[in-house]
Every structure is written in C-alpha cells, then in structure tokens.
PDB file of C-alpha atoms in Angstrom:
ATOM      1  CA  GLU A   1       0.000   0.000   0.000  1.00  0.00           C
ATOM      2  CA  HIS A   2       2.937   2.381   0.445  1.00  0.00           C
ATOM      3  CA  PHE A   3       3.137   2.711  -3.345  1.00  0.00           C
ATOM      4  CA  ASN A   4      -0.486   3.948  -3.575  1.00  0.00           C
ATOM      5  CA  PRO A   5      -0.639   7.751  -3.232  1.00  0.00           C
ATOM      6  CA  LEU A   6      -4.410   7.837  -2.648  1.00  0.00           C
ATOM      7  CA  ILE A   7      -4.203   5.432   0.281  1.00  0.00           C
ATOM      8  CA  ASN A   8      -1.245   7.418   1.617  1.00  0.00           C
ATOM      9  CA  PHE A   9      -3.121  10.719   1.394  1.00  0.00           C
ATOM     10  CA  ASN A  10      -6.107   9.183   3.177  1.00  0.00           C
ATOM     11  CA  THR A  11      -3.783   8.122   6.006  1.00  0.00           C
ATOM     12  CA  PHE A  12      -2.000  11.507   6.068  1.00  0.00           C
ATOM     13  CA  PHE A  13      -5.378  13.217   6.470  1.00  0.00           C
ATOM     14  CA  GLN A  14      -6.027  11.227   9.646  1.00  0.00           C
ATOM     15  CA  GLY A  15      -3.095  13.062  11.254  1.00  0.00           C
ATOM     16  CA  GLU A  16      -0.960  10.103  12.238  1.00  0.00           C
ATOM     17  CA  GLN A  17       2.064  10.861  14.375  1.00  0.00           C
ATOM     18  CA  VAL A  18       3.784   7.465  14.193  1.00  0.00           C
ATOM     19  CA  HIS A  19       3.480   5.220  11.139  1.00  0.00           C
ATOM     20  CA  CYS A  20       4.398   1.514  11.184  1.00  0.00           C
ATOM     21  CA  ALA A  21       5.686   0.404   7.785  1.00  0.00           C
ATOM     22  CA  ALA A  22       5.904  -3.397   7.613  1.00  0.00           C
ATOM     23  CA  TRP A  23       7.478  -4.786   4.450  1.00  0.00           C
ATOM     24  CA  PRO A  24       8.264  -8.314   3.252  1.00  0.00           C
ATOM     25  CA  CYS A  25      11.826  -9.564   2.940  1.00  0.00           C
ATOM     26  CA  VAL A  26      13.646  -7.106   0.661  1.00  0.00           C
ATOM     27  CA  PRO A  27      17.128  -8.014  -0.547  1.00  0.00           C
ATOM     28  CA  VAL A  28      19.951  -5.755  -1.619  1.00  0.00           C
ATOM     29  CA  TYR A  29      19.502  -4.995  -5.329  1.00  0.00           C
ATOM     30  CA  SER A  30      21.910  -7.164  -7.321  1.00  0.00           C
ATOM     31  CA  GLY A  31      21.642  -5.289 -10.610  1.00  0.00           C
ATOM     32  CA  GLY A  32      19.920  -8.339 -12.099  1.00  0.00           C
ATOM     33  CA  PRO A  33      16.407  -8.809 -13.475  1.00  0.00           C
ATOM     34  CA  GLU A  34      14.615  -8.459 -10.125  1.00  0.00           C
ATOM     35  CA  PRO A  35      12.697  -5.196  -9.677  1.00  0.00           C
ATOM     36  CA  TYR A  36      14.694  -2.455  -7.964  1.00  0.00           C
ATOM     37  CA  SER A  37      11.401  -1.180  -6.515  1.00  0.00           C
ATOM     38  CA  MET A  38      11.388  -4.116  -4.072  1.00  0.00           C
ATOM     39  CA  SER A  39      14.998  -3.755  -2.922  1.00  0.00           C
ATOM     40  CA  ASP A  40      16.122  -2.712   0.548  1.00  0.00           C
ATOM     41  CA  GLU A  41      17.203   0.709  -0.684  1.00  0.00           C
ATOM     42  CA  ALA A  42      13.970   1.395  -2.578  1.00  0.00           C
ATOM     43  CA  VAL A  43      11.552   0.452   0.208  1.00  0.00           C
ATOM     44  CA  ALA A  44      13.595   2.399   2.780  1.00  0.00           C
ATOM     45  CA  THR A  45      13.369   5.398   0.445  1.00  0.00           C
ATOM     46  CA  ILE A  46       9.590   4.972   0.206  1.00  0.00           C
ATOM     47  CA  SER A  47       9.359   4.901   4.018  1.00  0.00           C
ATOM     48  CA  ARG A  48      11.592   7.982   4.289  1.00  0.00           C
ATOM     49  CA  VAL A  49       9.445   9.861   1.769  1.00  0.00           C
ATOM     50  CA  TYR A  50       6.331   8.749   3.656  1.00  0.00           C
ATOM     51  CA  SER A  51       7.729  10.397   6.814  1.00  0.00           C
ATOM     52  CA  ILE A  52       8.338  13.639   4.942  1.00  0.00           C
ATOM     53  CA  GLN A  53       4.949  13.682   3.213  1.00  0.00           C
ATOM     54  CA  ALA A  54       2.987  12.727   6.340  1.00  0.00           C
ATOM     55  CA  GLN A  55       5.241  14.725   8.692  1.00  0.00           C
ATOM     56  CA  CYS A  56       5.317  11.751  11.051  1.00  0.00           C
ATOM     57  CA  TYR A  57       7.781   9.256  12.453  1.00  0.00           C
ATOM     58  CA  THR A  58       7.993   6.046  10.434  1.00  0.00           C
ATOM     59  CA  LEU A  59       8.980   2.763  12.042  1.00  0.00           C
ATOM     60  CA  HIS A  60      10.311   0.894   9.008  1.00  0.00           C
ATOM     61  CA  SER A  61      10.759  -2.874   9.245  1.00  0.00           C
ATOM     62  CA  THR A  62      11.112  -5.794   6.880  1.00  0.00           C
ATOM     63  CA  THR A  63      11.008  -9.548   7.298  1.00  0.00           C
ATOM     64  CA  VAL A  64      14.275 -11.434   7.750  1.00  0.00           C
ATOM     65  CA  ILE A  65      14.421 -14.720   5.853  1.00  0.00           C
ATOM     66  CA  SER A  66      16.654 -17.556   7.071  1.00  0.00           C
ATOM     67  CA  GLU A  67      18.166 -20.616   5.390  1.00  0.00           C
ATOM     68  CA  PRO A  68      15.649 -22.936   7.155  1.00  0.00           C
ATOM     69  CA  SER A  69      12.804 -20.712   5.882  1.00  0.00           C
ATOM     70  CA  ILE A  70      14.157 -20.899   2.328  1.00  0.00           C
ATOM     71  CA  ASP A  71      14.373 -24.699   2.619  1.00  0.00           C
ATOM     72  CA  MET A  72      10.851 -24.915   4.049  1.00  0.00           C
ATOM     73  CA  MET A  73       9.406 -22.747   1.235  1.00  0.00           C
ATOM     74  CA  GLY A  74      11.476 -24.479  -1.446  1.00  0.00           C
ATOM     75  CA  THR A  75      12.627 -21.160  -2.911  1.00  0.00           C
ATOM     76  CA  LYS A  76      16.396 -21.749  -3.180  1.00  0.00           C
ATOM     77  CA  GLN A  77      16.168 -21.796  -7.004  1.00  0.00           C
ATOM     78  CA  ALA A  78      13.347 -19.225  -7.203  1.00  0.00           C
ATOM     79  CA  ALA A  79      13.663 -15.619  -8.347  1.00  0.00           C
ATOM     80  CA  ALA A  80      12.787 -14.303  -4.878  1.00  0.00           C
ATOM     81  CA  PHE A  81      13.248 -15.388  -1.279  1.00  0.00           C
ATOM     82  CA  ASN A  82      16.274 -17.446  -2.324  1.00  0.00           C
ATOM     83  CA  VAL A  83      19.045 -16.028  -0.114  1.00  0.00           C
ATOM     84  CA  PRO A  84      19.101 -15.407   3.638  1.00  0.00           C
ATOM     85  CA  GLY A  85      18.680 -11.831   4.775  1.00  0.00           C
ATOM     86  CA  GLY A  86      16.357  -9.112   3.595  1.00  0.00           C
ATOM     87  CA  GLY A  87      16.147  -7.484   7.008  1.00  0.00           C
ATOM     88  CA  ASN A  88      15.968  -3.728   7.105  1.00  0.00           C
ATOM     89  CA  ALA A  89      14.827  -1.834  10.222  1.00  0.00           C
ATOM     90  CA  ARG A  90      15.084   1.931  10.649  1.00  0.00           C
ATOM     91  CA  ILE A  91      13.230   4.822  12.198  1.00  0.00           C
ATOM     92  CA  PHE A  92      12.708   8.008  10.194  1.00  0.00           C
ATOM     93  CA  ALA A  93      11.904  11.444  11.644  1.00  0.00           C
ATOM     94  CA  PRO A  94       9.117  13.694  10.296  1.00  0.00           C
ATOM     95  CA  ASP A  95      11.701  15.530   8.163  1.00  0.00           C
ATOM     96  CA  GLY A  96      13.060  12.262   6.714  1.00  0.00           C
ATOM     97  CA  ARG A  97      16.237  11.974   8.785  1.00  0.00           C
ATOM     98  CA  GLN A  98      17.215   8.434   9.731  1.00  0.00           C
ATOM     99  CA  LEU A  99      17.361   8.268  13.536  1.00  0.00           C
ATOM    100  CA  THR A 100      18.803   4.783  13.998  1.00  0.00           C
ATOM    101  CA  SER A 101      21.727   2.747  12.783  1.00  0.00           C
ATOM    102  CA  GLU A 102      21.002  -0.243  10.568  1.00  0.00           C
ATOM    103  CA  LEU A 103      21.013  -3.856  11.690  1.00  0.00           C
ATOM    104  CA  PRO A 104      22.750  -6.522   9.584  1.00  0.00           C
ATOM    105  CA  ALA A 105      20.307  -7.807   6.940  1.00  0.00           C
ATOM    106  CA  THR A 106      20.464 -11.362   8.304  1.00  0.00           C
ATOM    107  CA  GLU A 107      19.728 -10.464  11.937  1.00  0.00           C
ATOM    108  CA  GLU A 108      16.416  -9.971  13.665  1.00  0.00           C
ATOM    109  CA  GLY A 109      16.494  -7.206  16.222  1.00  0.00           C
ATOM    110  CA  MET A 110      15.095  -3.905  17.355  1.00  0.00           C
ATOM    111  CA  VAL A 111      15.988  -0.339  16.580  1.00  0.00           C
ATOM    112  CA  VAL A 112      15.035   2.192  19.240  1.00  0.00           C
ATOM    113  CA  ALA A 113      14.747   5.978  19.252  1.00  0.00           C
ATOM    114  CA  ASP A 114      13.139   8.624  21.437  1.00  0.00           C
ATOM    115  CA  LEU A 115      10.311  10.261  19.492  1.00  0.00           C
ATOM    116  CA  ASP A 116       9.536  13.902  20.229  1.00  0.00           C
ATOM    117  CA  LEU A 117       5.915  14.324  19.130  1.00  0.00           C
ATOM    118  CA  ASP A 118       6.325  18.117  19.237  1.00  0.00           C
ATOM    119  CA  GLN A 119       8.494  17.643  16.123  1.00  0.00           C
ATOM    120  CA  VAL A 120       5.463  16.164  14.358  1.00  0.00           C
ATOM    121  CA  THR A 121       3.410  19.260  15.185  1.00  0.00           C
ATOM    122  CA  MET A 122       6.173  21.573  13.999  1.00  0.00           C
ATOM    123  CA  HIS A 123       6.664  19.729  10.702  1.00  0.00           C
ATOM    124  CA  LYS A 124       2.909  19.550  10.038  1.00  0.00           C
ATOM    125  CA  ALA A 125       2.845  23.354  10.429  1.00  0.00           C
ATOM    126  CA  ILE A 126       5.740  23.763   7.973  1.00  0.00           C
ATOM    127  CA  LEU A 127       4.475  21.344   5.301  1.00  0.00           C
ATOM    128  CA  ASP A 128       0.692  21.115   5.344  1.00  0.00           C
ATOM    129  CA  THR A 129       0.065  18.401   2.731  1.00  0.00           C
ATOM    130  CA  CYS A 130      -3.538  17.940   3.859  1.00  0.00           C
ATOM    131  CA  GLY A 131      -4.285  21.656   4.028  1.00  0.00           C
ATOM    132  CA  HIS A 132      -3.323  24.472   1.703  1.00  0.00           C
ATOM    133  CA  ASN A 133      -0.261  22.601   0.324  1.00  0.00           C
ATOM    134  CA  GLY A 134      -2.648  19.825  -0.732  1.00  0.00           C
ATOM    135  CA  ARG A 135      -4.428  22.288  -3.071  1.00  0.00           C
ATOM    136  CA  PRO A 136      -7.991  21.368  -2.008  1.00  0.00           C
ATOM    137  CA  GLU A 137      -9.381  23.916  -4.477  1.00  0.00           C
ATOM    138  CA  LEU A 138      -8.062  21.646  -7.262  1.00  0.00           C
ATOM    139  CA  LEU A 139      -7.926  18.117  -5.837  1.00  0.00           C
ATOM    140  CA  TRP A 140      -9.766  16.152  -3.185  1.00  0.00           C
ATOM    141  CA  LEU A 141     -10.150  12.541  -2.151  1.00  0.00           C
ATOM    142  CA  GLY A 142     -13.498  10.888  -1.444  1.00  0.00           C
ATOM    143  CA  ARG A 143     -13.644   8.065   1.080  1.00  0.00           C
ATOM    144  CA  ASP A 144     -16.484   5.645   1.795  1.00  0.00           C
ATOM    145  CA  ASN A 145     -16.381   4.282   5.338  1.00  0.00           C
ATOM    146  CA  HIS A 146     -19.283   1.844   4.918  1.00  0.00           C
ATOM    147  CA  ALA A 147     -18.393  -1.820   5.488  1.00  0.00           C
ATOM    148  CA  LYS A 148     -18.432  -3.955   2.355  1.00  0.00           C
ATOM    149  CA  PRO A 149     -18.326  -7.723   1.928  1.00  0.00           C
ATOM    150  CA  ALA A 150     -15.003  -9.200   0.791  1.00  0.00           C
ATOM    151  CA  VAL A 151     -16.757 -11.184  -1.958  1.00  0.00           C
ATOM    152  CA  ARG A 152     -19.608  -9.740  -4.004  1.00  0.00           C
ATOM    153  CA  THR A 153     -21.904 -11.451  -6.481  1.00  0.00           C
ATOM    154  CA  ASP A 154     -23.461  -9.881  -9.577  1.00  0.00           C
ATOM    155  CA  ARG A 155     -26.682  -9.543  -7.587  1.00  0.00           C
ATOM    156  CA  ASP A 156     -24.766  -7.742  -4.829  1.00  0.00           C
ATOM    157  CA  LEU A 157     -23.251  -5.377  -7.375  1.00  0.00           C
ATOM    158  CA  SER A 158     -26.716  -4.320  -8.507  1.00  0.00           C
ATOM    159  CA  LYS A 159     -27.020  -2.810  -5.034  1.00  0.00           C
ATOM    160  CA  ASN A 160     -25.028   0.358  -4.743  1.00  0.00           C
ATOM    161  CA  TYR A 161     -22.229  -0.476  -2.286  1.00  0.00           C
ATOM    162  CA  LEU A 162     -20.295   2.617  -3.210  1.00  0.00           C
ATOM    163  CA  SER A 163     -22.594   5.315  -1.916  1.00  0.00           C
ATOM    164  CA  SER A 164     -26.179   6.387  -1.627  1.00  0.00           C
ATOM    165  CA  GLN A 165     -25.089   9.894  -2.590  1.00  0.00           C
ATOM    166  CA  PRO A 166     -25.097  11.150  -6.196  1.00  0.00           C
ATOM    167  CA  PHE A 167     -21.723  10.875  -7.875  1.00  0.00           C
ATOM    168  CA  SER A 168     -20.264  13.104 -10.555  1.00  0.00           C
ATOM    169  CA  PHE A 169     -16.910  12.981 -12.254  1.00  0.00           C
ATOM    170  CA  ASN A 170     -15.431  15.778 -14.338  1.00  0.00           C
ATOM    171  CA  LEU A 171     -12.213  15.430 -16.286  1.00  0.00           C
ATOM    172  CA  TRP A 172     -12.174  19.076 -17.233  1.00  0.00           C
ATOM    173  CA  PRO A 173     -13.949  22.099 -15.760  1.00  0.00           C
ATOM    174  CA  PRO A 174     -17.162  22.908 -17.695  1.00  0.00           C
TER     175      PRO A 174
END
C-alpha cells in the first residue's frame, strides 16, 4: 500500500504521528532482473518519503528470511526469497532523517529511538500536505467508510455499495 498515493493521502489526512511500515523480505539490489522497486534501498526510500509527506515518524521494518525458511518454502532456485537476509529496520523522523543505525540484513532485532511528538506538530505546520499545500481547491479525495463484503456477487453489485449519494466525475472544468 505504500506505493499507492491515494491510500497514503487518506492516512496523512487522519493526522498520524507514528506510522508503522511493515514490508516483506527485501534483498539488496543485485543489478539483475529483479525489480529495484522491491529492494532494501527502494523500500527504505519509500518509508523515508512517507515520513516527509505525512510529517510523522515512520517505524520501518522488513522480514528477515533464514536458510531454514528458504528450505521450508522451497525457494532456493526461485527468483525471490532465495538467499538469507532481507532485514531492514530503521526509524525516520518527520523531516526524513534516519534516527537509527542499521542492523545486519540477516539479523532480527530492534531499533530504538526517542520520538519527540512536538516535532510532528512543527513539521505539520511547515508542510501542510492535507491543508493548503494539498491544493484542495483543485484536488480532493473521497472516502467511503461503509463496510463492504469481501466477496460480491453480480446480484450484490446491482445494489449500490459505493454510496447512496449522487456521484459526478469531471475530467475538465465545464
């Protein structure tokens, strides 16, 4: 979900102060055919940018995969999850600074930092992504908080699960 700007904006708007970013095992990019976007460097960058955009602390963590896990999953010859490691834990400040040192990629552990929530308030005042910097006169996000079933049939879709309110969509001002 961290790659989805609409979901991110929805979360920013809720005013979070501390964000927990949990990622799967992400290896060091080898320069091979695997996507860079799911490398340790890329996902840490996404978490850092999240901190800046949301003006919050981000607790960034990834899964560590071990040799026994690789054997159990049978992924030794697979394109992913084929080498031990992938661990990546850091804490980012609301301005994007990394507050902790990094753990070795093959070790599980904890990173710890003191979080000054007054820094969140200060940074939200400087960069107001959900207020005037969000340009609400041009863009807005609609959210439907009604519960919906996980599986819907054609008959269910004939009911309007989206909203009982009229909906309009304009690509260009009239």
